Structure formats: C-alpha cells, structure tokens
C-alpha cells in the first residue's frame, strides 16, 4: 500500500503545493499508519495518535470526511493538535474514510460506533486552503475506488499476524515441552507430574511458565534455546 500512498500524494500535489499522504487503519483498540508517502507523513499521523483525536481518526471512526482549510484558524476543533501540525510547517488537512467491513444495511447503521476495522486517507499540505471542493470530491471517489485493495491488504496482514502468533505459540510450546522432558528425567516422573512441578515453580517465582521453561533449558544447554520449524 506504500505505492498507493505515494500515488495519492502525487495526485494532489502541484508545482507550488507539497502534499503528504498517510493511510490509517483503525482497529477496535488501536490505530496505525499502514502506509505513508514518507517519514514526514508518518510523523503527522503519529502526532494525531498521541492526541487520540483529530480529523483523520475522526474520519476513520465515524466514516465522515473532515476538511481543515487552515490549521491556524481558531474556530475549529482539535486546537492542540492543529497547533502541533502548524509547528511542522503544514497548514491544510483533508481526511476521507475508506469504508471497510460495510454491512448490507449500512444505511441504517449508527456511524458513531462502527464495528470492525475502519480506515482513512490522510492528506496534509504545506499551504492554507490547499484542497478545493473538487479535490475533496476526488479524494472521496479515490477512497471508494481503493476500498477493495485496502480490504485485501488488511486481510492479508491479518493472516500474517495470525501466522506469526501461531509460530510464537508453537515456539513457546516447544520450549515448555523441552523443559518438561528435563524435569521428567531429573525427577523420574511422567509428563503430567513434570508440568505440575513447572507450573508450581512458575507460580512461586511469579514468572511466566514459558520464561521459566526457557531458563530451565538454558541452564542445561548453556545458551538460549532456539526452536526451528520448517517453512
């Protein structure tokens, strides 16, 4: 999606206007920039996440377009955030939602509390009044056009996250099984008894079973254990 962020930034840039683009993914408990046109765009998004509010987060959460013609104009929300953005030399912001996970009855839903994952395209420009009504319309159309692309990318990223979580769980299970095997050999007991001993020691020392198991294995091997799985 990095190429998409670059494309959007270049699409709205002009000879006398620099435009930055970030794409925010809003999950139930967190927001993150999944693609940006550069480090500066990434930083602008992260500033907003630190405030936990702003035009881009609001667009993702409520599925509405937010346009800030000039961050220095006082009669607008997000005062502290706008001041911070201005200190970085940016004056205009445009945020448009990407409608992910839209149910069939989307027209009847309460947009103040959308379910699942939401996203937004965030545009920042270095001059006031950078985005015209035509630009806003183009941005909204573009967001609609890339919905499927972003949804697929999010789904693939989720699959990758789940694969990483599965591998981590398998690694953890292997370390615990190795430690249990060592306890079985040392105490001449079965696996159930070895696991009981390991869990009791974990509770007594107030450390995770996996961490204790790793220390047991390391004490025998004299190095940190590393698990291997065929890809």
PDB file of C-alpha atoms in Angstrom:
ATOM      1  CA  UNK A   1       0.000   0.000   0.000  1.00  0.00           C
ATOM      2  CA  UNK A   2       3.031   2.282   0.107  1.00  0.00           C
ATOM      3  CA  UNK A   3       2.736   2.753  -3.651  1.00  0.00           C
ATOM      4  CA  UNK A   4      -0.892   3.784  -3.131  1.00  0.00           C
ATOM      5  CA  UNK A   5       0.111   6.424  -0.566  1.00  0.00           C
ATOM      6  CA  UNK A   6       2.741   7.800  -2.954  1.00  0.00           C
ATOM      7  CA  UNK A   7       0.239   7.837  -5.809  1.00  0.00           C
ATOM      8  CA  UNK A   8      -2.333   9.763  -3.770  1.00  0.00           C
ATOM      9  CA  UNK A   9       0.243  12.303  -2.560  1.00  0.00           C
ATOM     10  CA  UNK A  10       1.496  12.909  -6.095  1.00  0.00           C
ATOM     11  CA  UNK A  11      -2.054  13.064  -7.468  1.00  0.00           C
ATOM     12  CA  UNK A  12      -2.947  16.028  -5.232  1.00  0.00           C
ATOM     13  CA  UNK A  13       0.436  17.779  -5.301  1.00  0.00           C
ATOM     14  CA  UNK A  14       1.042  20.740  -7.597  1.00  0.00           C
ATOM     15  CA  UNK A  15       4.063  22.757  -8.634  1.00  0.00           C
ATOM     16  CA  UNK A  16       3.544  25.085  -5.666  1.00  0.00           C
ATOM     17  CA  UNK A  17       1.971  22.634  -3.211  1.00  0.00           C
ATOM     18  CA  UNK A  18       3.587  19.748  -1.335  1.00  0.00           C
ATOM     19  CA  UNK A  19       1.148  17.054  -0.237  1.00  0.00           C
ATOM     20  CA  UNK A  20       1.806  14.238   2.229  1.00  0.00           C
ATOM     21  CA  UNK A  21      -0.338  11.126   2.477  1.00  0.00           C
ATOM     22  CA  UNK A  22      -0.881   8.557   5.205  1.00  0.00           C
ATOM     23  CA  UNK A  23      -3.338   5.678   5.317  1.00  0.00           C
ATOM     24  CA  UNK A  24      -4.701   4.967   8.782  1.00  0.00           C
ATOM     25  CA  UNK A  25      -6.155   1.617   9.815  1.00  0.00           C
ATOM     26  CA  UNK A  26      -8.429   1.816  12.836  1.00  0.00           C
ATOM     27  CA  UNK A  27      -8.893  -1.412  14.773  1.00  0.00           C
ATOM     28  CA  UNK A  28     -11.073  -1.777  17.879  1.00  0.00           C
ATOM     29  CA  UNK A  29      -8.274  -0.862  20.293  1.00  0.00           C
ATOM     30  CA  UNK A  30      -5.633   0.887  18.251  1.00  0.00           C
ATOM     31  CA  UNK A  31      -4.862   2.983  15.187  1.00  0.00           C
ATOM     32  CA  UNK A  32      -1.815   2.665  12.973  1.00  0.00           C
ATOM     33  CA  UNK A  33      -0.459   4.057   9.736  1.00  0.00           C
ATOM     34  CA  UNK A  34      -0.255   1.107   7.372  1.00  0.00           C
ATOM     35  CA  UNK A  35       1.288   3.125   4.541  1.00  0.00           C
ATOM     36  CA  UNK A  36       2.622   6.630   4.000  1.00  0.00           C
ATOM     37  CA  UNK A  37       4.275   8.727   1.331  1.00  0.00           C
ATOM     38  CA  UNK A  38       7.280   9.267   3.603  1.00  0.00           C
ATOM     39  CA  UNK A  39       8.605   9.714   7.124  1.00  0.00           C
ATOM     40  CA  UNK A  40       7.076  13.173   7.469  1.00  0.00           C
ATOM     41  CA  UNK A  41       3.582  11.877   6.675  1.00  0.00           C
ATOM     42  CA  UNK A  42       4.113   9.035   9.137  1.00  0.00           C
ATOM     43  CA  UNK A  43       5.104  11.541  11.826  1.00  0.00           C
ATOM     44  CA  UNK A  44       1.999  13.669  11.231  1.00  0.00           C
ATOM     45  CA  UNK A  45      -0.204  10.618  11.697  1.00  0.00           C
ATOM     46  CA  UNK A  46       1.639   9.581  14.855  1.00  0.00           C
ATOM     47  CA  UNK A  47       1.185  13.063  16.338  1.00  0.00           C
ATOM     48  CA  UNK A  48      -2.553  12.599  15.905  1.00  0.00           C
ATOM     49  CA  UNK A  49      -2.459   9.163  17.529  1.00  0.00           C
ATOM     50  CA  UNK A  50      -0.705  10.713  20.528  1.00  0.00           C
ATOM     51  CA  UNK A  51      -3.673  13.084  20.960  1.00  0.00           C
ATOM     52  CA  UNK A  52      -6.078  10.181  20.260  1.00  0.00           C
ATOM     53  CA  UNK A  53      -8.232  12.578  18.266  1.00  0.00           C
ATOM     54  CA  UNK A  54      -8.104  14.653  15.131  1.00  0.00           C
ATOM     55  CA  UNK A  55      -9.559  14.869  11.624  1.00  0.00           C
ATOM     56  CA  UNK A  56      -8.079  11.594  10.381  1.00  0.00           C
ATOM     57  CA  UNK A  57      -9.008   9.494  13.403  1.00  0.00           C
ATOM     58  CA  UNK A  58     -12.465  11.045  13.364  1.00  0.00           C
ATOM     59  CA  UNK A  59     -12.863  10.143   9.689  1.00  0.00           C
ATOM     60  CA  UNK A  60     -11.898   6.532  10.337  1.00  0.00           C
ATOM     61  CA  UNK A  61     -14.069   6.237  13.437  1.00  0.00           C
ATOM     62  CA  UNK A  62     -17.204   7.981  12.175  1.00  0.00           C
ATOM     63  CA  UNK A  63     -16.789   7.399   8.441  1.00  0.00           C
ATOM     64  CA  UNK A  64     -17.065  11.072   7.570  1.00  0.00           C
ATOM     65  CA  UNK A  65     -14.910  13.463   5.563  1.00  0.00           C
ATOM     66  CA  UNK A  66     -13.018  16.098   7.555  1.00  0.00           C
ATOM     67  CA  UNK A  67     -11.508  19.173   5.924  1.00  0.00           C
ATOM     68  CA  UNK A  68      -9.331  21.660   7.794  1.00  0.00           C
ATOM     69  CA  UNK A  69      -8.662  24.508   5.312  1.00  0.00           C
ATOM     70  CA  UNK A  70      -6.174  26.223   7.630  1.00  0.00           C
ATOM     71  CA  UNK A  71      -4.930  24.769  10.914  1.00  0.00           C
ATOM     72  CA  UNK A  72      -4.303  28.310  12.199  1.00  0.00           C
ATOM     73  CA  UNK A  73      -7.977  29.283  12.026  1.00  0.00           C
ATOM     74  CA  UNK A  74      -9.298  29.260  15.583  1.00  0.00           C
ATOM     75  CA  UNK A  75     -12.952  28.380  15.003  1.00  0.00           C
ATOM     76  CA  UNK A  76     -12.242  24.658  14.508  1.00  0.00           C
ATOM     77  CA  UNK A  77     -11.910  21.560  16.698  1.00  0.00           C
ATOM     78  CA  UNK A  78      -8.639  19.866  17.685  1.00  0.00           C
ATOM     79  CA  UNK A  79      -6.865  23.064  18.773  1.00  0.00           C
ATOM     80  CA  UNK A  80      -3.795  21.451  20.380  1.00  0.00           C
ATOM     81  CA  UNK A  81      -3.359  19.021  17.524  1.00  0.00           C
ATOM     82  CA  UNK A  82      -3.679  21.797  14.927  1.00  0.00           C
ATOM     83  CA  UNK A  83      -1.043  23.866  16.722  1.00  0.00           C
ATOM     84  CA  UNK A  84       1.338  20.914  16.682  1.00  0.00           C
ATOM     85  CA  UNK A  85       0.770  20.316  12.975  1.00  0.00           C
ATOM     86  CA  UNK A  86       1.363  24.019  12.254  1.00  0.00           C
ATOM     87  CA  UNK A  87       4.692  23.819  14.083  1.00  0.00           C
ATOM     88  CA  UNK A  88       5.773  21.281  11.459  1.00  0.00           C
ATOM     89  CA  UNK A  89       5.063  23.682   8.607  1.00  0.00           C
ATOM     90  CA  UNK A  90       1.748  22.220   7.463  1.00  0.00           C
ATOM     91  CA  UNK A  91      -1.441  24.249   7.081  1.00  0.00           C
ATOM     92  CA  UNK A  92      -4.183  22.151   5.419  1.00  0.00           C
ATOM     93  CA  UNK A  93      -5.606  18.724   6.217  1.00  0.00           C
ATOM     94  CA  UNK A  94      -8.079  16.548   4.359  1.00  0.00           C
ATOM     95  CA  UNK A  95      -9.207  13.171   5.709  1.00  0.00           C
ATOM     96  CA  UNK A  96     -11.605  10.864   3.884  1.00  0.00           C
ATOM     97  CA  UNK A  97     -12.891   7.499   5.130  1.00  0.00           C
ATOM     98  CA  UNK A  98     -12.339   4.149   3.463  1.00  0.00           C
ATOM     99  CA  UNK A  99     -15.447   2.055   4.114  1.00  0.00           C
ATOM    100  CA  UNK A 100     -14.211  -1.359   5.241  1.00  0.00           C
ATOM    101  CA  UNK A 101     -16.464  -4.160   6.505  1.00  0.00           C
ATOM    102  CA  UNK A 102     -19.659  -2.407   5.415  1.00  0.00           C
ATOM    103  CA  UNK A 103     -22.746  -4.493   6.231  1.00  0.00           C
ATOM    104  CA  UNK A 104     -25.606  -4.833   3.773  1.00  0.00           C
ATOM    105  CA  UNK A 105     -27.741  -2.485   5.844  1.00  0.00           C
ATOM    106  CA  UNK A 106     -25.024   0.150   6.098  1.00  0.00           C
ATOM    107  CA  UNK A 107     -27.562   2.925   5.510  1.00  0.00           C
ATOM    108  CA  UNK A 108     -29.271   2.016   8.770  1.00  0.00           C
ATOM    109  CA  UNK A 109     -26.176   1.714  10.940  1.00  0.00           C
ATOM    110  CA  UNK A 110     -25.017   4.145  13.626  1.00  0.00           C
ATOM    111  CA  UNK A 111     -21.792   5.594  12.246  1.00  0.00           C
ATOM    112  CA  UNK A 112     -20.812   6.927  15.663  1.00  0.00           C
ATOM    113  CA  UNK A 113     -19.903   3.380  16.667  1.00  0.00           C
ATOM    114  CA  UNK A 114     -18.779   1.422  13.594  1.00  0.00           C
ATOM    115  CA  UNK A 115     -17.854  -2.204  14.079  1.00  0.00           C
ATOM    116  CA  UNK A 116     -14.693  -3.965  12.928  1.00  0.00           C
ATOM    117  CA  UNK A 117     -11.878  -2.241  11.089  1.00  0.00           C
ATOM    118  CA  UNK A 118     -12.098   1.202   9.517  1.00  0.00           C
ATOM    119  CA  UNK A 119      -9.589   3.226   7.552  1.00  0.00           C
ATOM    120  CA  UNK A 120      -8.958   6.729   6.254  1.00  0.00           C
ATOM    121  CA  UNK A 121      -6.768   8.513   3.745  1.00  0.00           C
ATOM    122  CA  UNK A 122      -4.999  11.447   5.376  1.00  0.00           C
ATOM    123  CA  UNK A 123      -3.723  14.338   3.260  1.00  0.00           C
ATOM    124  CA  UNK A 124      -1.536  17.154   4.588  1.00  0.00           C
ATOM    125  CA  UNK A 125      -0.459  20.218   2.598  1.00  0.00           C
ATOM    126  CA  UNK A 126       2.034  22.983   3.332  1.00  0.00           C
ATOM    127  CA  UNK A 127      -0.245  25.865   2.352  1.00  0.00           C
ATOM    128  CA  UNK A 128      -3.628  27.114   3.613  1.00  0.00           C
ATOM    129  CA  UNK A 129      -6.709  26.407   1.505  1.00  0.00           C
ATOM    130  CA  UNK A 130      -4.834  23.709  -0.372  1.00  0.00           C
ATOM    131  CA  UNK A 131      -7.807  21.432  -1.013  1.00  0.00           C
ATOM    132  CA  UNK A 132     -10.706  22.697  -3.116  1.00  0.00           C
ATOM    133  CA  UNK A 133     -14.226  21.302  -3.262  1.00  0.00           C
ATOM    134  CA  UNK A 134     -13.173  19.448  -6.403  1.00  0.00           C
ATOM    135  CA  UNK A 135     -10.190  17.966  -4.550  1.00  0.00           C
ATOM    136  CA  UNK A 136     -12.461  16.773  -1.753  1.00  0.00           C
ATOM    137  CA  UNK A 137     -14.782  15.105  -4.258  1.00  0.00           C
ATOM    138  CA  UNK A 138     -11.816  13.455  -5.999  1.00  0.00           C
ATOM    139  CA  UNK A 139     -10.418  12.217  -2.691  1.00  0.00           C
ATOM    140  CA  UNK A 140     -13.760  10.686  -1.719  1.00  0.00           C
ATOM    141  CA  UNK A 141     -14.045   8.973  -5.102  1.00  0.00           C
ATOM    142  CA  UNK A 142     -10.488   7.703  -4.819  1.00  0.00           C
ATOM    143  CA  UNK A 143     -11.174   6.317  -1.342  1.00  0.00           C
ATOM    144  CA  UNK A 144     -14.181   4.448  -2.730  1.00  0.00           C
ATOM    145  CA  UNK A 145     -12.109   3.100  -5.626  1.00  0.00           C
ATOM    146  CA  UNK A 146      -9.369   1.681  -3.374  1.00  0.00           C
ATOM    147  CA  UNK A 147     -11.688   0.100  -0.794  1.00  0.00           C
ATOM    148  CA  UNK A 148     -11.234  -3.418  -2.175  1.00  0.00           C
ATOM    149  CA  UNK A 149      -7.463  -3.019  -2.457  1.00  0.00           C
ATOM    150  CA  UNK A 150      -7.136  -1.825   1.131  1.00  0.00           C
ATOM    151  CA  UNK A 151      -9.516  -4.505   2.432  1.00  0.00           C
ATOM    152  CA  UNK A 152      -7.461  -7.248   0.763  1.00  0.00           C
ATOM    153  CA  UNK A 153      -4.214  -5.795   2.126  1.00  0.00           C
ATOM    154  CA  UNK A 154      -5.687  -5.633   5.634  1.00  0.00           C
ATOM    155  CA  UNK A 155      -6.924  -9.221   5.356  1.00  0.00           C
ATOM    156  CA  UNK A 156      -3.507 -10.446   4.196  1.00  0.00           C
ATOM    157  CA  UNK A 157      -1.812  -8.524   7.002  1.00  0.00           C
ATOM    158  CA  UNK A 158      -4.221 -10.113   9.467  1.00  0.00           C
ATOM    159  CA  UNK A 159      -3.362 -13.564   8.118  1.00  0.00           C
ATOM    160  CA  UNK A 160       0.322 -12.773   8.520  1.00  0.00           C
ATOM    161  CA  UNK A 161      -0.282 -11.603  12.091  1.00  0.00           C
ATOM    162  CA  UNK A 162      -2.130 -14.827  12.868  1.00  0.00           C
ATOM    163  CA  UNK A 163       0.685 -16.879  11.324  1.00  0.00           C
ATOM    164  CA  UNK A 164       3.216 -15.023  13.474  1.00  0.00           C
ATOM    165  CA  UNK A 165       1.068 -15.616  16.551  1.00  0.00           C
ATOM    166  CA  UNK A 166       0.774 -19.317  15.720  1.00  0.00           C
ATOM    167  CA  UNK A 167       4.525 -19.654  15.248  1.00  0.00           C
ATOM    168  CA  UNK A 168       5.139 -17.847  18.553  1.00  0.00           C
ATOM    169  CA  UNK A 169       2.714 -20.209  20.288  1.00  0.00           C
ATOM    170  CA  UNK A 170       4.433 -23.220  18.725  1.00  0.00           C
ATOM    171  CA  UNK A 171       7.827 -21.910  19.815  1.00  0.00           C
ATOM    172  CA  UNK A 172       6.554 -21.391  23.348  1.00  0.00           C
ATOM    173  CA  UNK A 173       5.010 -24.875  23.451  1.00  0.00           C
ATOM    174  CA  UNK A 174       8.284 -26.441  22.269  1.00  0.00           C
ATOM    175  CA  UNK A 175      10.314 -24.713  24.996  1.00  0.00           C
ATOM    176  CA  UNK A 176       7.824 -25.842  27.642  1.00  0.00           C
ATOM    177  CA  UNK A 177       7.882 -29.431  26.345  1.00  0.00           C
ATOM    178  CA  UNK A 178      11.694 -29.458  26.406  1.00  0.00           C
ATOM    179  CA  UNK A 179      11.731 -28.219  29.990  1.00  0.00           C
ATOM    180  CA  UNK A 180       9.111 -30.791  30.994  1.00  0.00           C
ATOM    181  CA  UNK A 181      11.240 -33.522  29.453  1.00  0.00           C
ATOM    182  CA  UNK A 182      14.235 -32.414  31.509  1.00  0.00           C
ATOM    183  CA  UNK A 183      12.149 -32.360  34.691  1.00  0.00           C
ATOM    184  CA  UNK A 184      10.864 -35.855  33.863  1.00  0.00           C
ATOM    185  CA  UNK A 185      14.435 -37.125  33.514  1.00  0.00           C
ATOM    186  CA  UNK A 186      15.625 -35.429  36.706  1.00  0.00           C
ATOM    187  CA  UNK A 187      12.643 -36.473  38.832  1.00  0.00           C
ATOM    188  CA  UNK A 188      11.805 -39.770  37.119  1.00  0.00           C
ATOM    189  CA  UNK A 189       8.178 -38.745  36.755  1.00  0.00           C
ATOM    190  CA  UNK A 190       5.592 -38.627  33.983  1.00  0.00           C
ATOM    191  CA  UNK A 191       4.761 -35.568  31.876  1.00  0.00           C
ATOM    192  CA  UNK A 192       1.717 -34.558  33.912  1.00  0.00           C
ATOM    193  CA  UNK A 193       3.797 -34.508  37.091  1.00  0.00           C
ATOM    194  CA  UNK A 194       6.581 -32.585  35.332  1.00  0.00           C
ATOM    195  CA  UNK A 195       4.095 -29.934  34.167  1.00  0.00           C
ATOM    196  CA  UNK A 196       2.691 -29.673  37.688  1.00  0.00           C
ATOM    197  CA  UNK A 197       6.211 -29.076  39.037  1.00  0.00           C
ATOM    198  CA  UNK A 198       6.920 -26.473  36.335  1.00  0.00           C
ATOM    199  CA  UNK A 199       3.658 -24.596  36.921  1.00  0.00           C
ATOM    200  CA  UNK A 200       4.126 -24.641  40.700  1.00  0.00           C
ATOM    201  CA  UNK A 201       7.630 -23.194  40.342  1.00  0.00           C
ATOM    202  CA  UNK A 202       6.307 -20.586  37.917  1.00  0.00           C
ATOM    203  CA  UNK A 203       3.637 -19.522  40.400  1.00  0.00           C
ATOM    204  CA  UNK A 204       6.062 -19.466  43.335  1.00  0.00           C
ATOM    205  CA  UNK A 205       8.561 -17.294  41.444  1.00  0.00           C
ATOM    206  CA  UNK A 206       5.835 -15.146  39.835  1.00  0.00           C
ATOM    207  CA  UNK A 207       7.174 -15.587  36.307  1.00  0.00           C
ATOM    208  CA  UNK A 208       5.573 -16.966  33.167  1.00  0.00           C
ATOM    209  CA  UNK A 209       5.754 -20.708  32.562  1.00  0.00           C
ATOM    210  CA  UNK A 210       7.389 -20.107  29.191  1.00  0.00           C
ATOM    211  CA  UNK A 211      10.097 -17.884  30.702  1.00  0.00           C
ATOM    212  CA  UNK A 212      10.818 -20.396  33.463  1.00  0.00           C
ATOM    213  CA  UNK A 213      10.922 -23.211  30.916  1.00  0.00           C
ATOM    214  CA  UNK A 214      13.423 -21.244  28.834  1.00  0.00           C
ATOM    215  CA  UNK A 215      15.660 -20.765  31.875  1.00  0.00           C
ATOM    216  CA  UNK A 216      15.476 -24.497  32.647  1.00  0.00           C
ATOM    217  CA  UNK A 217      16.502 -25.386  29.097  1.00  0.00           C
ATOM    218  CA  UNK A 218      19.196 -22.693  29.036  1.00  0.00           C
ATOM    219  CA  UNK A 219      20.673 -23.955  32.320  1.00  0.00           C
ATOM    220  CA  UNK A 220      21.341 -27.293  30.667  1.00  0.00           C
ATOM    221  CA  UNK A 221      22.337 -26.130  27.200  1.00  0.00           C
ATOM    222  CA  UNK A 222      24.329 -23.104  28.442  1.00  0.00           C
ATOM    223  CA  UNK A 223      22.688 -20.962  25.755  1.00  0.00           C
ATOM    224  CA  UNK A 224      19.287 -19.561  24.956  1.00  0.00           C
ATOM    225  CA  UNK A 225      17.050 -22.175  23.305  1.00  0.00           C
ATOM    226  CA  UNK A 226      16.038 -21.619  19.700  1.00  0.00           C
ATOM    227  CA  UNK A 227      13.182 -23.508  18.114  1.00  0.00           C
ATOM    228  CA  UNK A 228      13.092 -24.413  14.435  1.00  0.00           C
ATOM    229  CA  UNK A 229      10.139 -25.130  12.173  1.00  0.00           C
ATOM    230  CA  UNK A 230      10.180 -25.970   8.518  1.00  0.00           C
ATOM    231  CA  UNK A 231       8.534 -23.254   6.444  1.00  0.00           C
TER     232      UNK A 231
END
